[in-house]
Amino acid sequence: MQEKGAGRIAAAQAALEAAPDFEIYGRVAAVRGLLIEIAGPIAAMTVGGRLEIEVERSGTVPCEVIGFSGDRALAMPFGSLDGVRRGCAAYVRDSIAGVRPSRGWLGRVVDALGRPIDGKGPLPQGEMLRSFRADPPPAHARRRVGAPLDLGVRAINTFLTMCAGQRMGIFAGSGVGKSVLLSMCARFTAADVAVIGLVGERGREVQEFLQDDLGEAGLARSVVVVATSDEPALMRRNAAYLTLTLSEYFRDQGASVLCMIDSVTRFAMAQRDIGLAAGEPPTAKGYTPTVFNELPRLLERAGPGVGEGVITGLFTVLVEGDDHNEPVADAVRGILDGHIVMERAIAERGRYPAINVLKSVSRTMPRSCDPAYYPVVQKARRVLATYADMEELIRLGAYRPGSSVEVDEAIALIPELEAFLAQSKEDSTSISDGYARLAEIIARR
Ligand SMILES: Nc1ncnc2c1ncn2[C@@H]1O[C@H](COP(=O)(O)OP(=O)(O)O)[C@@H](O)[C@H]1O
Ligand SMILES: [Mg+2]
């Protein structure tokens, strides 16, 4: 009796193994704009999961499930919808979407799905699959931010000294010098590796960044992730995820990583487009509620890890017309450990990087500052503030020299302080040299 049962089980197993691999698929039921409705085995699909729509002639269109409505799954494509029609098969793929990075990715430029776009051949694949959407390290197990991190840029190193594992926003309008500043940080930083996500930029800007700003030497120890403005929202959003995924890979190898996203605003816009397509209601300035859930989920992935490696973050935020209370700027400011404000008026005077140090804050100061130089930094700030208050009057000639000791001192020091804050994109200054130079300027009075 028992033997007969065992025989049957073995026979059933053999039959199962002999059967062809089965695939789960649904069918395209409707397409509205970039939203695809899939009918079929929706129980096998999850939000964030992958589908591949089979298209005659051109192969497959990769998609992501972004929601459900009634008995249909809602999906968006990572590519063009050309050739998709009602009835196309939509295959359910592995639910973990990610990449297998290796050290061989350094010096390379990839798209939002981790495919090479620099014409340098295939990327060496690592062993471990790393998810695009990893969770941040558990808060209780995270280390605290580490020692000061040299970024090579005087205005940041001295007035806004950053620590390894700190996350800063860079708030600026377009054309004020964000890309050049990021490339300086990538080239000059004492961090081991830079991972740079260019999200929603125009193609021309990407080429300029790679060739003119970053250059061969900067690229050599970086990985650049690119999704241009003409790519689908899912690609633009994923470029930001992948930038963090690659940073996490290098962090787990024990590296000090400088992770940069230009810009987080375009990531938020991509998430808004996805949310609106899925039927979310628009709220603040057209942004949907998930934007404000996704921003912390993304930005929290940067920071100290649980081991040796650490991710320091620089995230740009577009503030057009100096609207610093725009909802994305507001949300990002609340999540990060400080902000660097760049101003058009300063750029227009020709002082680059156009950082307004008085409006910028690093929340790790003064702990991150060398105590020997903290009084120097404070003094320099006071001088800048005094001058900023009186600037209008001084320009109009309405200030009479001799009326105030502080103002006279500020007027005398300002040219040198401005020269100190200005820095050409080829010039790098270490933290200690920066402090020493600032101390020298202040000591002259
Ligand atoms: N450190 C710098 N030194 C000299 N010029 C700069 C510097 N930073 C920016 N610029 C000038 O500003 C322009 C715009 O800078 P960019 O970084 O492309 O702006 P954004 O990325 O904010 O749009 C550059 O083409 C360059 O002429
Ligand atoms: Mg730019």
Short mmCIF file of C-alpha atoms and ligand atoms in Angstrom, two decimals:
data_model
loop_
_atom_site.label_atom_id
_atom_site.label_comp_id
_atom_site.label_asym_id
_atom_site.label_seq_id
_atom_site.Cartn_x
_atom_site.Cartn_y
_atom_site.Cartn_z
CA MET A 1 0.00 0.00 0.00
CA GLN A 2 2.72 2.41 1.14
CA GLU A 3 5.00 1.44 -1.71
CA LYS A 4 2.26 2.04 -4.19
CA GLY A 5 1.74 5.56 -2.74
CA ALA A 6 5.45 6.35 -2.92
CA GLY A 7 5.52 5.16 -6.51
CA ARG A 8 2.69 7.44 -7.41
CA ILE A 9 4.40 10.43 -5.83
CA ALA A 10 7.60 9.70 -7.71
CA ALA A 11 5.65 9.39 -10.95
CA ALA A 12 3.88 12.70 -10.28
CA GLN A 13 7.24 14.37 -9.53
CA ALA A 14 8.71 13.03 -12.75
CA ALA A 15 5.71 14.32 -14.68
CA LEU A 16 6.09 17.75 -13.07
CA GLU A 17 9.76 17.95 -13.92
CA ALA A 18 9.11 16.88 -17.49
CA ALA A 19 6.41 19.53 -17.94
CA PRO A 20 7.60 22.76 -19.63
CA ASP A 21 8.21 25.74 -17.28
CA PHE A 22 4.94 27.55 -16.98
CA GLU A 23 4.60 31.28 -17.06
CA ILE A 24 1.99 33.49 -15.48
CA TYR A 25 0.56 36.11 -17.74
CA GLY A 26 -2.38 38.43 -18.15
CA ARG A 27 -3.49 40.45 -21.12
CA VAL A 28 -3.57 44.13 -21.98
CA ALA A 29 -7.19 45.21 -21.58
CA ALA A 30 -6.84 48.97 -22.06
CA VAL A 31 -4.24 51.69 -22.57
CA ARG A 32 -4.89 55.25 -21.45
CA GLY A 33 -2.00 57.60 -22.05
CA LEU A 34 0.94 55.89 -20.36
CA LEU A 35 -1.30 53.78 -18.14
CA ILE A 36 -1.84 50.17 -19.11
CA GLU A 37 -4.63 48.07 -17.63
CA ILE A 38 -3.93 44.36 -17.39
CA ALA A 39 -6.66 41.75 -16.94
CA GLY A 40 -5.86 38.27 -15.73
CA PRO A 41 -4.13 36.69 -12.74
CA ILE A 42 -3.73 39.89 -10.73
CA ALA A 43 -3.34 37.85 -7.54
CA ALA A 44 0.15 36.99 -8.85
CA MET A 45 1.10 40.67 -9.18
CA THR A 46 2.30 43.12 -6.54
CA VAL A 47 2.71 46.87 -6.53
CA GLY A 48 6.29 47.54 -7.63
CA GLY A 49 6.45 44.14 -9.38
CA ARG A 50 7.62 43.68 -12.95
CA LEU A 51 5.68 42.76 -16.08
CA GLU A 52 6.84 42.28 -19.63
CA ILE A 53 4.38 43.00 -22.40
CA GLU A 54 5.01 40.99 -25.50
CA VAL A 55 4.86 43.11 -28.61
CA GLU A 56 4.86 41.71 -32.12
CA ARG A 57 8.13 42.38 -33.93
CA SER A 58 9.79 44.65 -31.37
CA GLY A 59 10.10 42.12 -28.51
CA THR A 60 8.95 43.15 -25.03
CA VAL A 61 8.14 46.34 -23.15
CA PRO A 62 9.19 46.19 -19.46
CA CYS A 63 6.57 47.63 -17.11
CA GLU A 64 5.97 48.08 -13.42
CA VAL A 65 2.72 47.51 -11.55
CA ILE A 66 1.76 50.82 -9.93
CA GLY A 67 -1.68 49.91 -8.56
CA PHE A 68 -4.91 48.02 -8.96
CA SER A 69 -8.36 49.10 -9.94
CA GLY A 70 -11.26 46.68 -9.71
CA ASP A 71 -10.13 43.41 -11.24
CA ARG A 72 -7.32 44.97 -13.25
CA ALA A 73 -3.69 45.76 -12.56
CA LEU A 74 -2.43 49.23 -13.53
CA ALA A 75 1.04 49.34 -15.03
CA MET A 76 3.42 51.89 -16.51
CA PRO A 77 6.18 51.25 -19.06
CA PHE A 78 9.96 51.73 -18.74
CA GLY A 79 10.10 52.36 -22.47
CA SER A 80 7.99 53.33 -25.43
CA LEU A 81 4.51 51.87 -25.82
CA ASP A 82 4.90 51.48 -29.57
CA GLY A 83 3.27 48.30 -30.76
CA VAL A 84 1.29 47.61 -27.58
CA ARG A 85 -2.33 46.76 -28.32
CA ARG A 86 -5.30 45.15 -26.61
CA GLY A 87 -4.77 41.47 -26.03
CA CYS A 88 -0.96 41.55 -25.86
CA ALA A 89 0.32 39.06 -23.27
CA ALA A 90 1.79 40.61 -20.09
CA TYR A 91 4.15 38.19 -18.36
CA VAL A 92 4.70 38.40 -14.61
CA ARG A 93 8.46 38.55 -13.87
CA ASP A 94 10.57 38.20 -10.69
CA SER A 95 9.20 40.52 -8.11
CA ILE A 96 12.64 41.70 -6.89
CA ALA A 97 13.82 44.23 -9.41
CA GLY A 98 17.44 45.22 -9.09
CA VAL A 99 21.00 45.02 -10.37
CA ARG A 100 24.18 43.05 -9.70
CA PRO A 101 26.81 45.78 -9.35
CA SER A 102 30.56 45.18 -9.02
CA ARG A 103 33.65 47.36 -8.63
CA GLY A 104 33.95 47.16 -12.40
CA TRP A 105 31.10 49.67 -12.64
CA LEU A 106 33.44 52.47 -11.60
CA GLY A 107 34.15 54.80 -14.50
CA ARG A 108 30.93 53.82 -16.22
CA VAL A 109 27.69 55.55 -17.22
CA VAL A 110 24.48 53.54 -16.93
CA ASP A 111 20.77 54.06 -17.55
CA ALA A 112 18.08 53.83 -14.87
CA LEU A 113 17.96 50.04 -15.13
CA GLY A 114 21.73 49.67 -14.82
CA ARG A 115 22.46 49.06 -18.51
CA PRO A 116 25.63 50.63 -19.92
CA ILE A 117 25.11 53.66 -22.16
CA ASP A 118 28.73 54.72 -22.63
CA GLY A 119 29.66 52.38 -25.45
CA LYS A 120 32.40 50.78 -23.32
CA GLY A 121 30.98 47.27 -23.57
CA PRO A 122 29.14 45.07 -21.07
CA LEU A 123 29.32 45.72 -17.33
CA PRO A 124 31.00 43.11 -15.13
CA GLN A 125 28.21 41.62 -13.01
CA GLY A 126 28.60 41.14 -9.26
CA GLU A 127 27.30 38.14 -7.33
CA MET A 128 24.55 39.69 -5.27
CA LEU A 129 21.26 40.97 -6.60
CA ARG A 130 20.61 44.34 -4.99
CA SER A 131 17.09 45.71 -5.00
CA PHE A 132 16.28 49.09 -6.53
CA ARG A 133 14.13 49.76 -3.50
CA ALA A 134 16.12 48.66 -0.47
CA ASP A 135 15.01 49.76 2.97
CA PRO A 136 17.18 52.22 4.90
CA PRO A 137 19.34 50.60 7.61
CA PRO A 138 17.38 50.18 10.88
CA ALA A 139 17.58 53.44 12.82
CA HIS A 140 18.67 51.80 16.08
CA ALA A 141 21.60 49.94 14.48
CA ARG A 142 22.95 52.86 12.47
CA ARG A 143 26.18 54.49 13.44
CA ARG A 144 26.26 58.20 14.03
CA VAL A 145 27.64 60.58 11.45
CA GLY A 146 31.42 60.27 11.33
CA ALA A 147 34.45 62.51 11.06
CA PRO A 148 34.47 65.64 8.87
CA LEU A 149 34.49 64.84 5.17
CA ASP A 150 36.65 66.95 2.88
CA LEU A 151 34.74 68.06 -0.22
CA GLY A 152 37.53 70.28 -1.55
CA VAL A 153 35.22 73.31 -1.78
CA ARG A 154 36.18 76.14 0.59
CA ALA A 155 32.72 77.63 1.18
CA ILE A 156 31.40 74.21 2.27
CA ASN A 157 34.50 72.92 4.06
CA THR A 158 34.86 75.96 6.31
CA PHE A 159 31.40 77.47 6.84
CA LEU A 160 29.32 74.29 6.46
CA THR A 161 31.77 71.53 7.35
CA MET A 162 30.11 68.22 6.52
CA CYS A 163 30.62 64.88 8.21
CA ALA A 164 30.75 61.47 6.59
CA GLY A 165 27.16 60.19 6.58
CA GLN A 166 25.58 63.64 6.56
CA ARG A 167 22.88 64.43 4.00
CA MET A 168 22.64 67.93 2.60
CA GLY A 169 20.30 69.60 0.16
CA ILE A 170 21.58 72.06 -2.44
CA PHE A 171 18.82 74.59 -3.17
CA ALA A 172 19.17 76.59 -6.36
CA GLY A 173 17.48 77.75 -9.51
CA SER A 174 18.61 76.53 -12.92
CA GLY A 175 21.90 77.79 -14.31
CA VAL A 176 23.18 78.92 -10.91
CA GLY A 177 26.00 76.37 -10.83
CA LYS A 178 24.67 73.15 -9.27
CA SER A 179 26.22 70.81 -11.81
CA VAL A 180 29.63 72.45 -11.61
CA LEU A 181 29.51 72.36 -7.79
CA LEU A 182 28.58 68.66 -7.78
CA SER A 183 31.38 67.87 -10.19
CA MET A 184 33.86 69.73 -7.98
CA CYS A 185 32.73 67.70 -4.97
CA ALA A 186 32.97 64.46 -6.99
CA ARG A 187 36.49 65.27 -8.16
CA PHE A 188 37.90 66.77 -4.96
CA THR A 189 36.25 64.81 -2.16
CA ALA A 190 38.21 62.59 0.19
CA ALA A 191 35.42 59.97 -0.14
CA ASP A 192 36.45 56.77 -1.96
CA VAL A 193 33.67 56.64 -4.53
CA ALA A 194 31.10 59.02 -6.02
CA VAL A 195 27.74 57.83 -7.34
CA ILE A 196 25.98 60.53 -9.33
CA GLY A 197 22.36 60.34 -10.45
CA LEU A 198 21.33 62.75 -13.20
CA VAL A 199 17.55 62.69 -13.05
CA GLY A 200 15.41 64.49 -15.61
CA GLU A 201 18.19 66.63 -17.12
CA ARG A 202 18.28 67.41 -20.82
CA GLY A 203 20.56 65.27 -22.96
CA ARG A 204 22.82 68.21 -23.73
CA GLU A 205 23.29 68.96 -20.02
CA VAL A 206 24.29 65.35 -19.40
CA GLN A 207 26.99 65.49 -22.07
CA GLU A 208 28.28 68.81 -20.72
CA PHE A 209 28.40 67.40 -17.22
CA LEU A 210 30.31 64.28 -18.25
CA GLN A 211 32.77 65.98 -20.59
CA ASP A 212 33.29 69.53 -19.28
CA ASP A 213 32.56 69.24 -15.57
CA LEU A 214 33.35 65.71 -14.38
CA GLY A 215 35.99 64.80 -16.97
CA GLU A 216 37.86 61.51 -17.36
CA ALA A 217 39.65 61.74 -14.01
CA GLY A 218 36.45 62.45 -12.08
CA LEU A 219 34.59 59.69 -13.86
CA ALA A 220 37.31 57.15 -13.07
CA ARG A 221 36.17 56.78 -9.46
CA SER A 222 32.48 57.45 -10.10
CA VAL A 223 29.43 55.71 -11.46
CA VAL A 224 26.96 57.99 -13.25
CA VAL A 225 23.29 57.04 -13.57
CA VAL A 226 21.35 58.93 -16.22
CA ALA A 227 17.66 59.32 -17.03
CA THR A 228 17.03 62.32 -19.26
CA SER A 229 13.88 64.46 -19.25
CA ASP A 230 12.45 62.69 -22.31
CA GLU A 231 12.47 59.26 -20.65
CA PRO A 232 9.33 57.77 -19.06
CA ALA A 233 8.51 58.72 -15.48
CA LEU A 234 9.36 55.22 -14.25
CA MET A 235 12.89 55.53 -15.68
CA ARG A 236 13.41 58.95 -14.12
CA ARG A 237 12.22 57.69 -10.75
CA ASN A 238 14.28 54.52 -11.01
CA ALA A 239 17.44 56.49 -11.79
CA ALA A 240 17.19 57.96 -8.28
CA TYR A 241 16.59 54.51 -6.76
CA LEU A 242 19.53 53.03 -8.66
CA THR A 243 21.82 55.85 -7.50
CA LEU A 244 21.07 54.81 -3.91
CA THR A 245 21.32 51.09 -4.74
CA LEU A 246 24.83 51.55 -6.14
CA SER A 247 25.81 53.74 -3.18
CA GLU A 248 24.62 50.97 -0.85
CA TYR A 249 26.68 48.41 -2.74
CA PHE A 250 29.90 50.43 -2.29
CA ARG A 251 28.99 51.24 1.32
CA ASP A 252 28.64 47.53 2.07
CA GLN A 253 32.12 47.03 0.56
CA GLY A 254 33.34 49.33 3.34
CA ALA A 255 33.76 52.45 1.19
CA SER A 256 33.06 56.06 2.04
CA VAL A 257 30.59 56.99 -0.69
CA LEU A 258 29.53 60.42 -1.89
CA CYS A 259 26.01 60.00 -3.31
CA MET A 260 24.61 62.86 -5.38
CA ILE A 261 21.24 63.28 -7.07
CA ASP A 262 20.59 66.14 -9.49
CA SER A 263 17.76 66.75 -8.97
CA VAL A 264 15.46 65.42 -6.28
CA THR A 265 12.80 67.79 -7.63
CA ARG A 266 12.71 65.85 -10.91
CA PHE A 267 12.45 62.60 -8.92
CA ALA A 268 9.45 64.10 -7.12
CA MET A 269 7.93 65.14 -10.45
CA ALA A 270 8.36 61.61 -11.82
CA GLN A 271 6.65 60.19 -8.73
CA ARG A 272 3.86 62.74 -9.17
CA ASP A 273 3.33 61.66 -12.79
CA ILE A 274 3.15 58.02 -11.70
CA GLY A 275 0.77 58.84 -8.85
CA LEU A 276 -1.54 60.88 -11.06
CA ALA A 277 -1.65 58.07 -13.63
CA ALA A 278 -2.59 55.61 -10.88
CA GLY A 279 -5.47 57.89 -9.86
CA GLU A 280 -4.00 59.59 -6.81
CA PRO A 281 -5.46 62.99 -5.99
CA PRO A 282 -3.18 65.98 -6.53
CA THR A 283 -2.63 68.02 -3.38
CA ALA A 284 0.16 70.54 -2.73
CA LYS A 285 1.03 72.28 -6.03
CA GLY A 286 -0.16 69.25 -7.97
CA TYR A 287 2.08 66.85 -6.05
CA THR A 288 0.37 63.66 -4.94
CA PRO A 289 0.54 62.24 -1.39
CA THR A 290 2.93 59.40 -2.36
CA VAL A 291 5.56 61.99 -3.34
CA PHE A 292 5.87 62.92 0.31
CA ASN A 293 6.10 59.25 1.36
CA GLU A 294 8.67 58.42 -1.28
CA LEU A 295 11.00 61.36 -0.58
CA PRO A 296 11.99 60.22 2.92
CA ARG A 297 12.14 56.57 1.78
CA LEU A 298 14.68 57.60 -0.84
CA LEU A 299 16.74 60.10 1.13
CA GLU A 300 16.88 58.01 4.31
CA ARG A 301 18.80 55.37 2.40
CA ALA A 302 21.80 57.69 2.49
CA GLY A 303 23.61 58.19 5.77
CA PRO A 304 25.74 56.05 8.02
CA GLY A 305 25.42 52.28 7.68
CA VAL A 306 25.70 49.60 10.33
CA GLY A 307 29.33 48.75 9.41
CA GLU A 308 32.40 50.64 8.24
CA GLY A 309 30.99 52.02 5.01
CA VAL A 310 29.04 55.26 4.89
CA ILE A 311 26.96 57.23 2.37
CA THR A 312 27.25 61.01 2.43
CA GLY A 313 24.49 62.67 0.42
CA LEU A 314 24.24 65.82 -1.69
CA PHE A 315 20.80 66.28 -3.20
CA THR A 316 19.86 69.22 -5.39
CA VAL A 317 16.47 70.86 -5.19
CA LEU A 318 15.24 73.29 -7.86
CA VAL A 319 13.87 76.50 -6.42
CA GLU A 320 12.65 78.67 -9.28
CA GLY A 321 12.03 82.32 -8.58
CA ASP A 322 13.55 81.86 -5.12
CA ASP A 323 10.44 80.04 -3.93
CA HIS A 324 12.04 78.23 -1.02
CA ASN A 325 8.62 77.30 0.37
CA GLU A 326 7.69 75.19 -2.60
CA PRO A 327 6.38 71.81 -1.26
CA VAL A 328 9.27 69.61 -2.42
CA ALA A 329 11.86 72.07 -1.05
CA ASP A 330 9.96 72.15 2.23
CA ALA A 331 9.73 68.37 2.50
CA VAL A 332 13.40 67.84 1.62
CA ARG A 333 14.57 70.49 4.07
CA GLY A 334 12.72 68.65 6.82
CA ILE A 335 14.34 65.30 6.01
CA LEU A 336 17.98 66.30 5.55
CA ASP A 337 20.75 67.42 7.90
CA GLY A 338 21.19 70.85 6.41
CA HIS A 339 21.01 72.88 3.25
CA ILE A 340 23.27 74.81 0.95
CA VAL A 341 21.58 77.79 -0.72
CA MET A 342 22.89 78.99 -4.08
CA GLU A 343 21.68 82.34 -5.35
CA ARG A 344 21.27 83.77 -8.82
CA ALA A 345 22.21 87.26 -7.61
CA ILE A 346 25.59 85.94 -6.47
CA ALA A 347 26.14 84.05 -9.74
CA GLU A 348 25.24 87.21 -11.64
CA ARG A 349 28.03 89.06 -9.89
CA GLY A 350 30.30 86.32 -11.22
CA ARG A 351 31.14 84.79 -7.86
CA TYR A 352 31.09 81.00 -8.17
CA PRO A 353 30.19 78.75 -6.45
CA ALA A 354 27.23 81.07 -5.78
CA ILE A 355 26.69 79.82 -2.22
CA ASN A 356 25.03 82.18 0.24
CA VAL A 357 26.71 80.95 3.41
CA LEU A 358 24.47 83.08 5.63
CA LYS A 359 21.35 81.31 4.37
CA SER A 360 22.95 77.87 4.43
CA VAL A 361 23.00 75.57 7.44
CA SER A 362 24.88 72.42 8.32
CA ARG A 363 23.22 70.76 11.28
CA THR A 364 26.45 69.05 12.32
CA MET A 365 28.12 72.44 12.97
CA PRO A 366 29.74 73.34 15.28
CA ARG A 367 30.61 69.74 16.24
CA SER A 368 32.08 69.09 12.80
CA CYS A 369 34.26 72.19 12.91
CA ASP A 370 37.85 72.10 14.19
CA PRO A 371 37.43 73.77 17.63
CA ALA A 372 40.61 75.77 17.10
CA TYR A 373 38.99 77.49 14.13
CA TYR A 374 35.36 77.73 15.20
CA PRO A 375 35.82 81.31 16.52
CA VAL A 376 37.34 82.24 13.15
CA VAL A 377 34.36 80.83 11.27
CA GLN A 378 31.94 82.63 13.60
CA LYS A 379 33.80 85.87 13.18
CA ALA A 380 33.77 85.54 9.38
CA ARG A 381 30.03 84.85 9.48
CA ARG A 382 29.46 87.97 11.58
CA VAL A 383 31.43 90.06 9.12
CA LEU A 384 29.43 88.69 6.20
CA ALA A 385 26.17 89.33 8.06
CA THR A 386 27.14 92.88 8.98
CA TYR A 387 27.99 93.63 5.37
CA ALA A 388 24.79 91.98 4.06
CA ASP A 389 22.72 94.19 6.40
CA MET A 390 24.43 97.38 5.24
CA GLU A 391 25.05 96.46 1.63
CA GLU A 392 22.30 98.62 0.16
CA LEU A 393 23.37 101.71 2.09
CA ILE A 394 27.04 101.18 1.30
CA ARG A 395 26.28 100.79 -2.41
CA LEU A 396 24.17 103.95 -2.40
CA GLY A 397 26.99 105.81 -0.68
CA ALA A 398 24.65 106.50 2.23
CA TYR A 399 27.04 105.00 4.76
CA ARG A 400 29.63 107.41 6.16
CA PRO A 401 32.92 105.61 6.95
CA GLY A 402 33.78 105.92 10.61
CA SER A 403 30.17 105.69 11.83
CA SER A 404 30.54 102.09 12.95
CA VAL A 405 33.64 100.05 13.76
CA GLU A 406 31.95 96.80 12.72
CA VAL A 407 30.78 98.13 9.38
CA ASP A 408 34.17 99.64 8.62
CA GLU A 409 35.76 96.32 9.42
CA ALA A 410 33.25 94.47 7.20
CA ILE A 411 33.89 96.85 4.30
CA ALA A 412 37.62 96.24 4.64
CA LEU A 413 37.32 92.46 4.84
CA ILE A 414 34.61 91.78 2.27
CA PRO A 415 36.79 91.76 -0.87
CA GLU A 416 39.05 89.11 0.62
CA LEU A 417 36.17 87.05 2.02
CA GLU A 418 34.45 87.12 -1.37
CA ALA A 419 37.70 86.03 -3.00
CA PHE A 420 37.92 83.22 -0.45
CA LEU A 421 34.37 82.05 -1.22
CA ALA A 422 35.00 82.16 -4.96
CA GLN A 423 36.65 79.05 -6.34
CA SER A 424 37.36 78.04 -9.89
CA LYS A 425 36.25 74.58 -10.85
CA GLU A 426 39.84 73.36 -11.24
CA ASP A 427 40.95 74.52 -7.80
CA SER A 428 40.69 72.27 -4.74
CA THR A 429 41.32 73.32 -1.13
CA SER A 430 41.45 70.91 1.80
CA ILE A 431 39.56 71.54 5.05
CA SER A 432 42.71 72.48 7.00
CA ASP A 433 44.07 74.78 4.28
CA GLY A 434 40.66 76.46 4.06
CA TYR A 435 40.54 77.14 7.80
CA ALA A 436 44.10 78.46 7.75
CA ARG A 437 43.35 80.82 4.86
CA LEU A 438 40.21 82.11 6.53
CA ALA A 439 42.10 82.66 9.80
CA GLU A 440 44.73 84.67 7.91
CA ILE A 441 42.08 86.95 6.37
CA ILE A 442 40.34 87.52 9.70
CA ALA A 443 43.65 88.16 11.51
CA ARG A 444 44.48 91.05 9.18
CA ARG A 445 42.13 93.31 11.08
N1 LIG B 1 32.92 77.37 -10.07
C1 LIG B 1 32.61 78.00 -11.20
N2 LIG B 1 33.52 78.77 -11.81
C2 LIG B 1 33.23 79.44 -12.95
N3 LIG B 1 32.03 79.37 -13.57
C3 LIG B 1 31.07 78.62 -13.04
C4 LIG B 1 31.30 77.90 -11.82
N4 LIG B 1 30.16 77.25 -11.51
C5 LIG B 1 29.27 77.55 -12.49
N5 LIG B 1 29.81 78.37 -13.41
C6 LIG B 1 29.11 78.93 -14.59
O1 LIG B 1 27.70 78.76 -14.47
C7 LIG B 1 27.17 78.05 -15.57
C8 LIG B 1 25.99 77.18 -15.15
O2 LIG B 1 26.44 76.21 -14.23
P1 LIG B 1 25.71 74.80 -14.06
O3 LIG B 1 26.47 74.07 -13.01
O4 LIG B 1 25.55 74.11 -15.35
O5 LIG B 1 24.29 75.26 -13.51
P2 LIG B 1 23.03 74.37 -13.09
O6 LIG B 1 23.47 72.96 -13.02
O7 LIG B 1 22.62 74.92 -11.76
O8 LIG B 1 22.00 74.61 -14.12
C9 LIG B 1 28.36 77.26 -16.10
O9 LIG B 1 28.24 76.99 -17.47
C10 LIG B 1 29.52 78.21 -15.85
O10 LIG B 1 29.60 79.16 -16.86
MG MG B 2 22.74 71.33 -14.03
#
